[in-house]
Short mmCIF file of N, CA and C in Angstrom, two decimals:
data_model
loop_
_atom_site.label_atom_id
_atom_site.label_comp_id
_atom_site.label_asym_id
_atom_site.label_seq_id
_atom_site.Cartn_x
_atom_site.Cartn_y
_atom_site.Cartn_z
N MET A 111 31.51 216.71 195.50
CA MET A 111 30.58 215.62 195.76
C MET A 111 30.47 215.39 197.27
N ASN A 112 29.32 214.97 197.71
CA ASN A 112 29.08 214.73 199.13
C ASN A 112 29.48 213.32 199.52
N ARG A 113 30.15 213.23 200.65
CA ARG A 113 30.48 211.93 201.22
C ARG A 113 29.33 211.51 202.13
N ALA A 114 29.16 210.23 202.28
CA ALA A 114 28.13 209.72 203.18
C ALA A 114 28.49 210.11 204.61
N SER A 115 27.52 210.58 205.36
CA SER A 115 27.77 210.99 206.74
C SER A 115 28.12 209.78 207.60
N PRO A 116 28.87 209.99 208.66
CA PRO A 116 29.20 208.87 209.55
C PRO A 116 27.95 208.18 210.11
N ARG A 117 26.93 208.96 210.45
CA ARG A 117 25.70 208.37 210.98
C ARG A 117 25.01 207.50 209.93
N MET A 118 24.96 207.98 208.69
CA MET A 118 24.31 207.21 207.64
C MET A 118 25.12 205.95 207.33
N ARG A 119 26.44 206.05 207.41
CA ARG A 119 27.28 204.86 207.21
C ARG A 119 27.00 203.81 208.29
N ARG A 120 26.93 204.27 209.54
CA ARG A 120 26.66 203.34 210.63
C ARG A 120 25.30 202.67 210.43
N PHE A 121 24.32 203.46 210.02
CA PHE A 121 22.99 202.90 209.82
C PHE A 121 23.00 201.92 208.65
N ALA A 122 23.66 202.26 207.56
CA ALA A 122 23.75 201.37 206.40
C ALA A 122 24.42 200.05 206.79
N ARG A 123 25.49 200.14 207.56
CA ARG A 123 26.19 198.92 208.00
C ARG A 123 25.25 198.08 208.87
N HIS A 124 24.49 198.74 209.72
CA HIS A 124 23.54 198.03 210.58
C HIS A 124 22.50 197.29 209.74
N LEU A 125 21.97 197.94 208.72
CA LEU A 125 21.00 197.29 207.83
C LEU A 125 21.61 196.09 207.12
N ILE A 126 22.82 196.25 206.62
CA ILE A 126 23.50 195.15 205.93
C ILE A 126 23.74 194.00 206.89
N ASP A 127 24.17 194.32 208.11
CA ASP A 127 24.41 193.28 209.12
C ASP A 127 23.12 192.52 209.44
N ILE A 128 22.04 193.25 209.66
CA ILE A 128 20.76 192.61 209.97
C ILE A 128 20.34 191.70 208.82
N ASN A 129 20.42 192.20 207.61
CA ASN A 129 20.01 191.43 206.45
C ASN A 129 20.87 190.18 206.28
N ALA A 130 22.18 190.32 206.48
CA ALA A 130 23.08 189.18 206.34
C ALA A 130 22.79 188.12 207.40
N LEU A 131 22.57 188.55 208.62
CA LEU A 131 22.28 187.60 209.70
C LEU A 131 20.96 186.88 209.47
N GLU A 132 19.97 187.60 208.96
CA GLU A 132 18.67 186.98 208.70
C GLU A 132 18.74 185.98 207.55
N ASN A 133 19.58 186.28 206.56
CA ASN A 133 19.58 185.46 205.35
C ASN A 133 20.64 184.37 205.31
N SER A 134 21.81 184.64 205.90
CA SER A 134 22.85 183.63 205.74
C SER A 134 23.73 183.44 206.96
N GLY A 135 23.71 184.38 207.87
CA GLY A 135 24.58 184.27 209.03
C GLY A 135 26.00 184.68 208.76
N ASN A 136 26.31 185.12 207.53
CA ASN A 136 27.67 185.52 207.19
C ASN A 136 27.67 186.97 206.74
N LEU A 137 28.31 187.84 207.52
CA LEU A 137 28.27 189.27 207.26
C LEU A 137 29.04 189.70 206.03
N VAL A 138 30.11 189.00 205.69
CA VAL A 138 30.99 189.48 204.63
C VAL A 138 30.65 188.88 203.28
N THR A 139 30.15 187.66 203.22
CA THR A 139 29.96 187.01 201.93
C THR A 139 28.49 186.79 201.57
N SER A 140 27.60 187.56 202.13
CA SER A 140 26.19 187.42 201.77
C SER A 140 25.96 187.90 200.34
N ALA A 141 24.75 187.74 199.83
CA ALA A 141 24.43 188.16 198.46
C ALA A 141 24.89 189.59 198.22
N ALA A 142 25.15 189.90 196.98
CA ALA A 142 25.80 191.17 196.63
C ALA A 142 25.14 192.40 197.24
N PHE A 143 23.85 192.58 197.05
CA PHE A 143 23.22 193.79 197.57
C PHE A 143 21.74 193.55 197.86
N PRO A 144 21.44 192.65 198.80
CA PRO A 144 20.05 192.30 199.05
C PRO A 144 19.21 193.42 199.65
N VAL A 145 19.83 194.38 200.32
CA VAL A 145 19.04 195.48 200.89
C VAL A 145 18.35 196.26 199.77
N THR A 146 19.06 196.52 198.69
CA THR A 146 18.47 197.21 197.55
C THR A 146 17.37 196.35 196.91
N ASP A 147 17.61 195.04 196.86
CA ASP A 147 16.58 194.15 196.31
C ASP A 147 15.30 194.23 197.13
N THR A 148 15.45 194.39 198.44
CA THR A 148 14.29 194.52 199.32
C THR A 148 13.56 195.84 199.08
N LEU A 149 14.32 196.92 198.94
CA LEU A 149 13.72 198.25 198.78
C LEU A 149 13.17 198.51 197.38
N ARG A 150 13.73 197.86 196.36
CA ARG A 150 13.40 198.18 194.97
C ARG A 150 11.91 198.19 194.64
N PRO A 151 11.13 197.17 195.01
CA PRO A 151 9.69 197.21 194.65
C PRO A 151 8.97 198.42 195.23
N HIS A 152 9.31 198.78 196.46
CA HIS A 152 8.67 199.94 197.09
C HIS A 152 9.11 201.23 196.40
N LEU A 153 10.38 201.31 196.05
CA LEU A 153 10.87 202.50 195.35
C LEU A 153 10.20 202.64 193.99
N LYS A 154 9.98 201.53 193.31
CA LYS A 154 9.31 201.58 192.01
C LYS A 154 7.88 202.08 192.14
N MET A 155 7.21 201.69 193.23
CA MET A 155 5.85 202.20 193.45
C MET A 155 5.88 203.71 193.69
N LEU A 156 6.86 204.18 194.44
CA LEU A 156 6.96 205.60 194.75
C LEU A 156 7.40 206.45 193.57
N MET A 157 8.40 205.96 192.84
CA MET A 157 9.08 206.78 191.84
C MET A 157 9.00 206.26 190.42
N GLY A 158 8.45 205.08 190.26
CA GLY A 158 8.45 204.46 188.94
C GLY A 158 9.80 203.82 188.66
N THR A 159 9.87 203.02 187.61
CA THR A 159 11.11 202.34 187.27
C THR A 159 12.20 203.33 186.88
N GLY A 160 11.84 204.33 186.08
CA GLY A 160 12.82 205.33 185.66
C GLY A 160 13.38 206.13 186.82
N GLY A 161 12.51 206.53 187.74
CA GLY A 161 12.97 207.28 188.90
C GLY A 161 13.86 206.45 189.80
N THR A 162 13.50 205.18 189.97
CA THR A 162 14.31 204.28 190.78
C THR A 162 15.67 204.07 190.14
N ARG A 163 15.68 203.89 188.83
CA ARG A 163 16.93 203.72 188.10
C ARG A 163 17.83 204.94 188.27
N GLN A 164 17.25 206.12 188.16
CA GLN A 164 18.03 207.35 188.32
C GLN A 164 18.55 207.52 189.75
N LEU A 165 17.72 207.18 190.72
CA LEU A 165 18.13 207.26 192.12
C LEU A 165 19.32 206.34 192.39
N LEU A 166 19.24 205.10 191.92
CA LEU A 166 20.34 204.15 192.10
C LEU A 166 21.59 204.61 191.36
N ALA A 167 21.42 205.12 190.15
CA ALA A 167 22.57 205.60 189.38
C ALA A 167 23.26 206.77 190.10
N ARG A 168 22.48 207.65 190.67
CA ARG A 168 23.05 208.79 191.41
C ARG A 168 23.78 208.31 192.66
N ALA A 169 23.21 207.34 193.36
CA ALA A 169 23.87 206.78 194.54
C ALA A 169 25.21 206.16 194.16
N ILE A 170 25.26 205.47 193.04
CA ILE A 170 26.52 204.88 192.57
C ILE A 170 27.52 205.98 192.26
N THR A 171 27.08 207.02 191.57
CA THR A 171 27.98 208.14 191.23
C THR A 171 28.56 208.76 192.49
N LEU A 172 27.74 209.02 193.48
CA LEU A 172 28.22 209.61 194.73
C LEU A 172 29.16 208.66 195.47
N ALA A 173 28.83 207.39 195.50
CA ALA A 173 29.65 206.41 196.22
C ALA A 173 30.98 206.16 195.54
N THR A 174 31.04 206.31 194.23
CA THR A 174 32.28 206.07 193.48
C THR A 174 33.38 207.03 193.91
N VAL A 175 33.03 208.20 194.41
CA VAL A 175 34.02 209.15 194.91
C VAL A 175 34.83 208.51 196.04
N GLU A 176 34.18 207.69 196.85
CA GLU A 176 34.84 207.05 197.98
C GLU A 176 35.30 205.63 197.69
N VAL A 177 34.66 204.97 196.75
CA VAL A 177 34.96 203.57 196.44
C VAL A 177 35.09 203.44 194.93
N SER A 178 36.32 203.48 194.45
CA SER A 178 36.53 203.56 192.99
C SER A 178 36.02 202.35 192.23
N TRP A 179 36.03 201.16 192.84
CA TRP A 179 35.59 199.98 192.09
C TRP A 179 34.09 200.00 191.76
N LEU A 180 33.34 200.87 192.40
CA LEU A 180 31.91 200.97 192.10
C LEU A 180 31.63 201.53 190.70
N HIS A 181 32.65 202.09 190.04
CA HIS A 181 32.43 202.60 188.68
C HIS A 181 32.01 201.49 187.72
N ALA A 182 32.30 200.23 188.08
CA ALA A 182 31.94 199.10 187.22
C ALA A 182 30.50 198.63 187.43
N VAL A 183 29.82 199.18 188.40
CA VAL A 183 28.43 198.79 188.68
C VAL A 183 27.49 199.62 187.82
N ARG A 184 26.52 198.96 187.23
CA ARG A 184 25.54 199.62 186.38
C ARG A 184 24.13 199.33 186.88
N VAL A 185 23.20 200.20 186.53
CA VAL A 185 21.79 199.99 186.85
C VAL A 185 21.11 199.54 185.56
N THR A 186 20.43 198.40 185.62
CA THR A 186 19.76 197.86 184.44
C THR A 186 18.45 198.59 184.18
N GLU A 187 17.82 198.30 183.07
CA GLU A 187 16.52 198.87 182.73
C GLU A 187 15.47 198.54 183.78
N ARG A 188 15.65 197.41 184.47
CA ARG A 188 14.70 196.99 185.51
C ARG A 188 15.10 197.53 186.88
N SER A 189 16.03 198.45 186.92
CA SER A 189 16.50 199.07 188.16
C SER A 189 17.24 198.10 189.07
N GLU A 190 17.92 197.14 188.48
CA GLU A 190 18.72 196.20 189.25
C GLU A 190 20.19 196.59 189.12
N LEU A 191 20.96 196.29 190.16
CA LEU A 191 22.39 196.59 190.13
C LEU A 191 23.11 195.44 189.44
N GLU A 192 23.92 195.78 188.47
CA GLU A 192 24.62 194.78 187.67
C GLU A 192 26.12 194.98 187.84
N GLY A 193 26.84 193.90 188.05
CA GLY A 193 28.28 193.97 188.15
C GLY A 193 28.83 193.70 189.53
N LEU A 194 27.99 193.75 190.55
CA LEU A 194 28.47 193.52 191.91
C LEU A 194 28.97 192.09 192.11
N ASP A 195 28.27 191.12 191.55
CA ASP A 195 28.69 189.73 191.73
C ASP A 195 30.06 189.47 191.11
N GLN A 196 30.34 190.07 189.96
CA GLN A 196 31.64 189.89 189.31
C GLN A 196 32.75 190.55 190.11
N ILE A 197 32.48 191.76 190.60
CA ILE A 197 33.48 192.50 191.37
C ILE A 197 33.77 191.77 192.68
N ARG A 198 32.76 191.22 193.26
CA ARG A 198 32.89 190.53 194.54
C ARG A 198 33.95 189.44 194.50
N CYS A 199 34.10 188.80 193.35
CA CYS A 199 35.10 187.73 193.20
C CYS A 199 36.51 188.28 193.05
N LEU A 200 36.64 189.55 192.74
CA LEU A 200 37.95 190.13 192.42
C LEU A 200 38.59 190.93 193.54
N ILE A 201 37.81 191.34 194.52
CA ILE A 201 38.38 192.20 195.56
C ILE A 201 38.23 191.56 196.94
N ASP A 202 38.96 192.12 197.88
CA ASP A 202 38.93 191.66 199.26
C ASP A 202 37.50 191.76 199.82
N PRO A 203 37.03 190.74 200.54
CA PRO A 203 35.66 190.78 201.07
C PRO A 203 35.38 191.97 201.98
N VAL A 204 36.36 192.38 202.76
CA VAL A 204 36.15 193.53 203.65
C VAL A 204 35.99 194.81 202.82
N GLU A 205 36.78 194.95 201.77
CA GLU A 205 36.67 196.11 200.88
C GLU A 205 35.33 196.10 200.15
N PHE A 206 34.88 194.91 199.77
CA PHE A 206 33.58 194.79 199.11
C PHE A 206 32.46 195.21 200.06
N LEU A 207 32.54 194.76 201.29
CA LEU A 207 31.54 195.13 202.29
C LEU A 207 31.53 196.64 202.51
N GLU A 208 32.69 197.25 202.61
CA GLU A 208 32.76 198.70 202.81
C GLU A 208 32.13 199.45 201.63
N GLY A 209 32.34 198.96 200.42
CA GLY A 209 31.71 199.57 199.25
C GLY A 209 30.20 199.47 199.31
N ARG A 210 29.70 198.32 199.75
CA ARG A 210 28.26 198.15 199.90
C ARG A 210 27.70 199.11 200.93
N VAL A 211 28.43 199.29 202.03
CA VAL A 211 27.99 200.20 203.08
C VAL A 211 27.89 201.62 202.54
N ILE A 212 28.92 202.07 201.84
CA ILE A 212 28.92 203.44 201.32
C ILE A 212 27.84 203.63 200.27
N LEU A 213 27.65 202.65 199.40
CA LEU A 213 26.60 202.75 198.39
C LEU A 213 25.22 202.83 199.04
N LEU A 214 24.97 201.99 200.03
CA LEU A 214 23.68 202.04 200.72
C LEU A 214 23.51 203.35 201.49
N ALA A 215 24.58 203.83 202.11
CA ALA A 215 24.50 205.11 202.83
C ALA A 215 24.14 206.24 201.88
N GLN A 216 24.72 206.24 200.69
CA GLN A 216 24.39 207.26 199.69
C GLN A 216 22.94 207.13 199.24
N LEU A 217 22.49 205.90 199.02
CA LEU A 217 21.11 205.68 198.60
C LEU A 217 20.14 206.18 199.68
N LEU A 218 20.41 205.85 200.92
CA LEU A 218 19.54 206.31 202.01
C LEU A 218 19.56 207.83 202.13
N GLY A 219 20.74 208.42 201.97
CA GLY A 219 20.84 209.88 202.01
C GLY A 219 20.03 210.54 200.92
N LEU A 220 20.05 209.95 199.73
CA LEU A 220 19.24 210.49 198.63
C LEU A 220 17.75 210.34 198.92
N LEU A 221 17.37 209.21 199.49
CA LEU A 221 15.96 209.02 199.84
C LEU A 221 15.51 210.08 200.85
N VAL A 222 16.32 210.34 201.85
CA VAL A 222 15.98 211.37 202.83
C VAL A 222 15.84 212.71 202.14
N ALA A 223 16.74 213.01 201.20
CA ALA A 223 16.68 214.29 200.49
C ALA A 223 15.45 214.40 199.59
N PHE A 224 15.07 213.32 198.92
CA PHE A 224 14.00 213.38 197.93
C PHE A 224 12.61 213.12 198.49
N ILE A 225 12.48 212.15 199.38
CA ILE A 225 11.14 211.83 199.88
C ILE A 225 10.96 212.24 201.34
N GLY A 226 12.03 212.67 201.97
CA GLY A 226 11.96 213.17 203.33
C GLY A 226 12.32 212.12 204.38
N PRO A 227 12.70 212.61 205.55
CA PRO A 227 13.10 211.69 206.62
C PRO A 227 11.96 210.82 207.15
N THR A 228 10.76 211.37 207.19
CA THR A 228 9.64 210.61 207.75
C THR A 228 9.29 209.42 206.88
N LEU A 229 9.14 209.65 205.58
CA LEU A 229 8.79 208.56 204.67
C LEU A 229 9.93 207.54 204.57
N THR A 230 11.17 208.01 204.57
CA THR A 230 12.31 207.09 204.54
C THR A 230 12.31 206.21 205.78
N SER A 231 12.07 206.81 206.94
CA SER A 231 12.02 206.06 208.19
C SER A 231 10.90 205.03 208.18
N ARG A 232 9.74 205.41 207.67
CA ARG A 232 8.61 204.47 207.59
C ARG A 232 8.94 203.30 206.67
N MET A 233 9.56 203.60 205.53
CA MET A 233 9.89 202.54 204.59
C MET A 233 10.88 201.56 205.22
N VAL A 234 11.91 202.08 205.86
CA VAL A 234 12.88 201.21 206.51
C VAL A 234 12.20 200.39 207.61
N GLY A 235 11.34 201.03 208.40
CA GLY A 235 10.64 200.34 209.46
C GLY A 235 9.69 199.26 208.96
N GLU A 236 9.14 199.48 207.78
CA GLU A 236 8.24 198.49 207.19
C GLU A 236 8.99 197.20 206.86
N PHE A 237 10.20 197.32 206.34
CA PHE A 237 10.97 196.15 205.94
C PHE A 237 11.82 195.58 207.07
N TRP A 238 12.25 196.43 207.99
CA TRP A 238 13.08 196.00 209.11
C TRP A 238 12.46 196.51 210.41
N PRO A 239 11.34 195.92 210.83
CA PRO A 239 10.63 196.42 212.01
C PRO A 239 11.42 196.25 213.31
N GLN A 240 12.43 195.41 213.30
CA GLN A 240 13.23 195.21 214.51
C GLN A 240 14.15 196.40 214.81
N ILE A 241 14.28 197.32 213.88
CA ILE A 241 15.11 198.51 214.11
C ILE A 241 14.25 199.55 214.82
N PRO A 242 14.64 199.94 216.04
CA PRO A 242 13.85 200.94 216.77
C PRO A 242 13.80 202.27 216.04
N PHE A 243 12.72 203.01 216.26
CA PHE A 243 12.54 204.30 215.59
C PHE A 243 13.72 205.23 215.84
N ARG A 244 14.23 205.26 217.06
CA ARG A 244 15.33 206.19 217.36
C ARG A 244 16.55 205.92 216.47
N ASP A 245 16.73 204.67 216.04
CA ASP A 245 17.86 204.33 215.17
C ASP A 245 17.59 204.65 213.71
N ARG A 246 16.33 204.79 213.34
CA ARG A 246 16.00 205.10 211.95
C ARG A 246 15.34 206.47 211.83
N ASN A 247 15.57 207.33 212.80
CA ASN A 247 15.06 208.70 212.76
C ASN A 247 16.06 209.54 211.96
N PHE A 248 15.70 209.87 210.74
CA PHE A 248 16.59 210.62 209.85
C PHE A 248 16.29 212.11 209.87
N GLY A 249 15.55 212.56 210.87
CA GLY A 249 15.12 213.96 210.93
C GLY A 249 16.22 214.91 211.31
N GLU A 250 15.85 216.18 211.38
CA GLU A 250 16.77 217.28 211.67
C GLU A 250 17.46 217.12 213.02
N ASP A 251 16.82 216.44 213.96
CA ASP A 251 17.39 216.31 215.31
C ASP A 251 18.74 215.62 215.31
N ASN A 252 19.05 214.87 214.26
CA ASN A 252 20.26 214.06 214.26
C ASN A 252 21.42 214.70 213.52
N LYS A 253 21.28 215.91 213.01
CA LYS A 253 22.35 216.53 212.25
C LYS A 253 23.61 216.73 213.09
N ASN A 254 23.44 217.01 214.39
CA ASN A 254 24.60 217.22 215.24
C ASN A 254 25.42 215.95 215.43
N GLU A 255 24.80 214.79 215.29
CA GLU A 255 25.52 213.54 215.43
C GLU A 255 26.56 213.37 214.34
N ASP A 256 26.31 213.92 213.15
CA ASP A 256 27.24 213.77 212.05
C ASP A 256 28.57 214.46 212.32
N ALA A 257 28.57 215.45 213.15
CA ALA A 257 29.79 216.18 213.45
C ALA A 257 30.69 215.43 214.41
N SER A 258 30.15 214.44 215.11
CA SER A 258 30.97 213.73 216.09
C SER A 258 31.85 212.68 215.47
#
């Protein structure tokens, strides 16, 4: 199984931080997974509900290799993540945040693989325009960064 690249992890953490600061000002205890809630409607337009559900399920499967507690998270028929709120009460907030980062990094990596770096970058830029293009450039030019 593939682990999330360091660059994708950093980017996922950055997205979570931005979202938390915009919504609550608290990086560790914000809503369970609002970044996915933001992306879901657009993903459904691109891939349909079934495709979105499968994409999220695959991201969970990949992330579970690194974060075992994610095995309790399920994707509902409406492509929503179920179980994060319950888990959040049971584990350390920092561990919960790290799991969210890895899950989002896997989701973003799958998007780059399936719809391409350009469309993924545009989608992220549409929802988070404050992120400069150079930070959301998922193209081939950045592969060397993962090795560092």
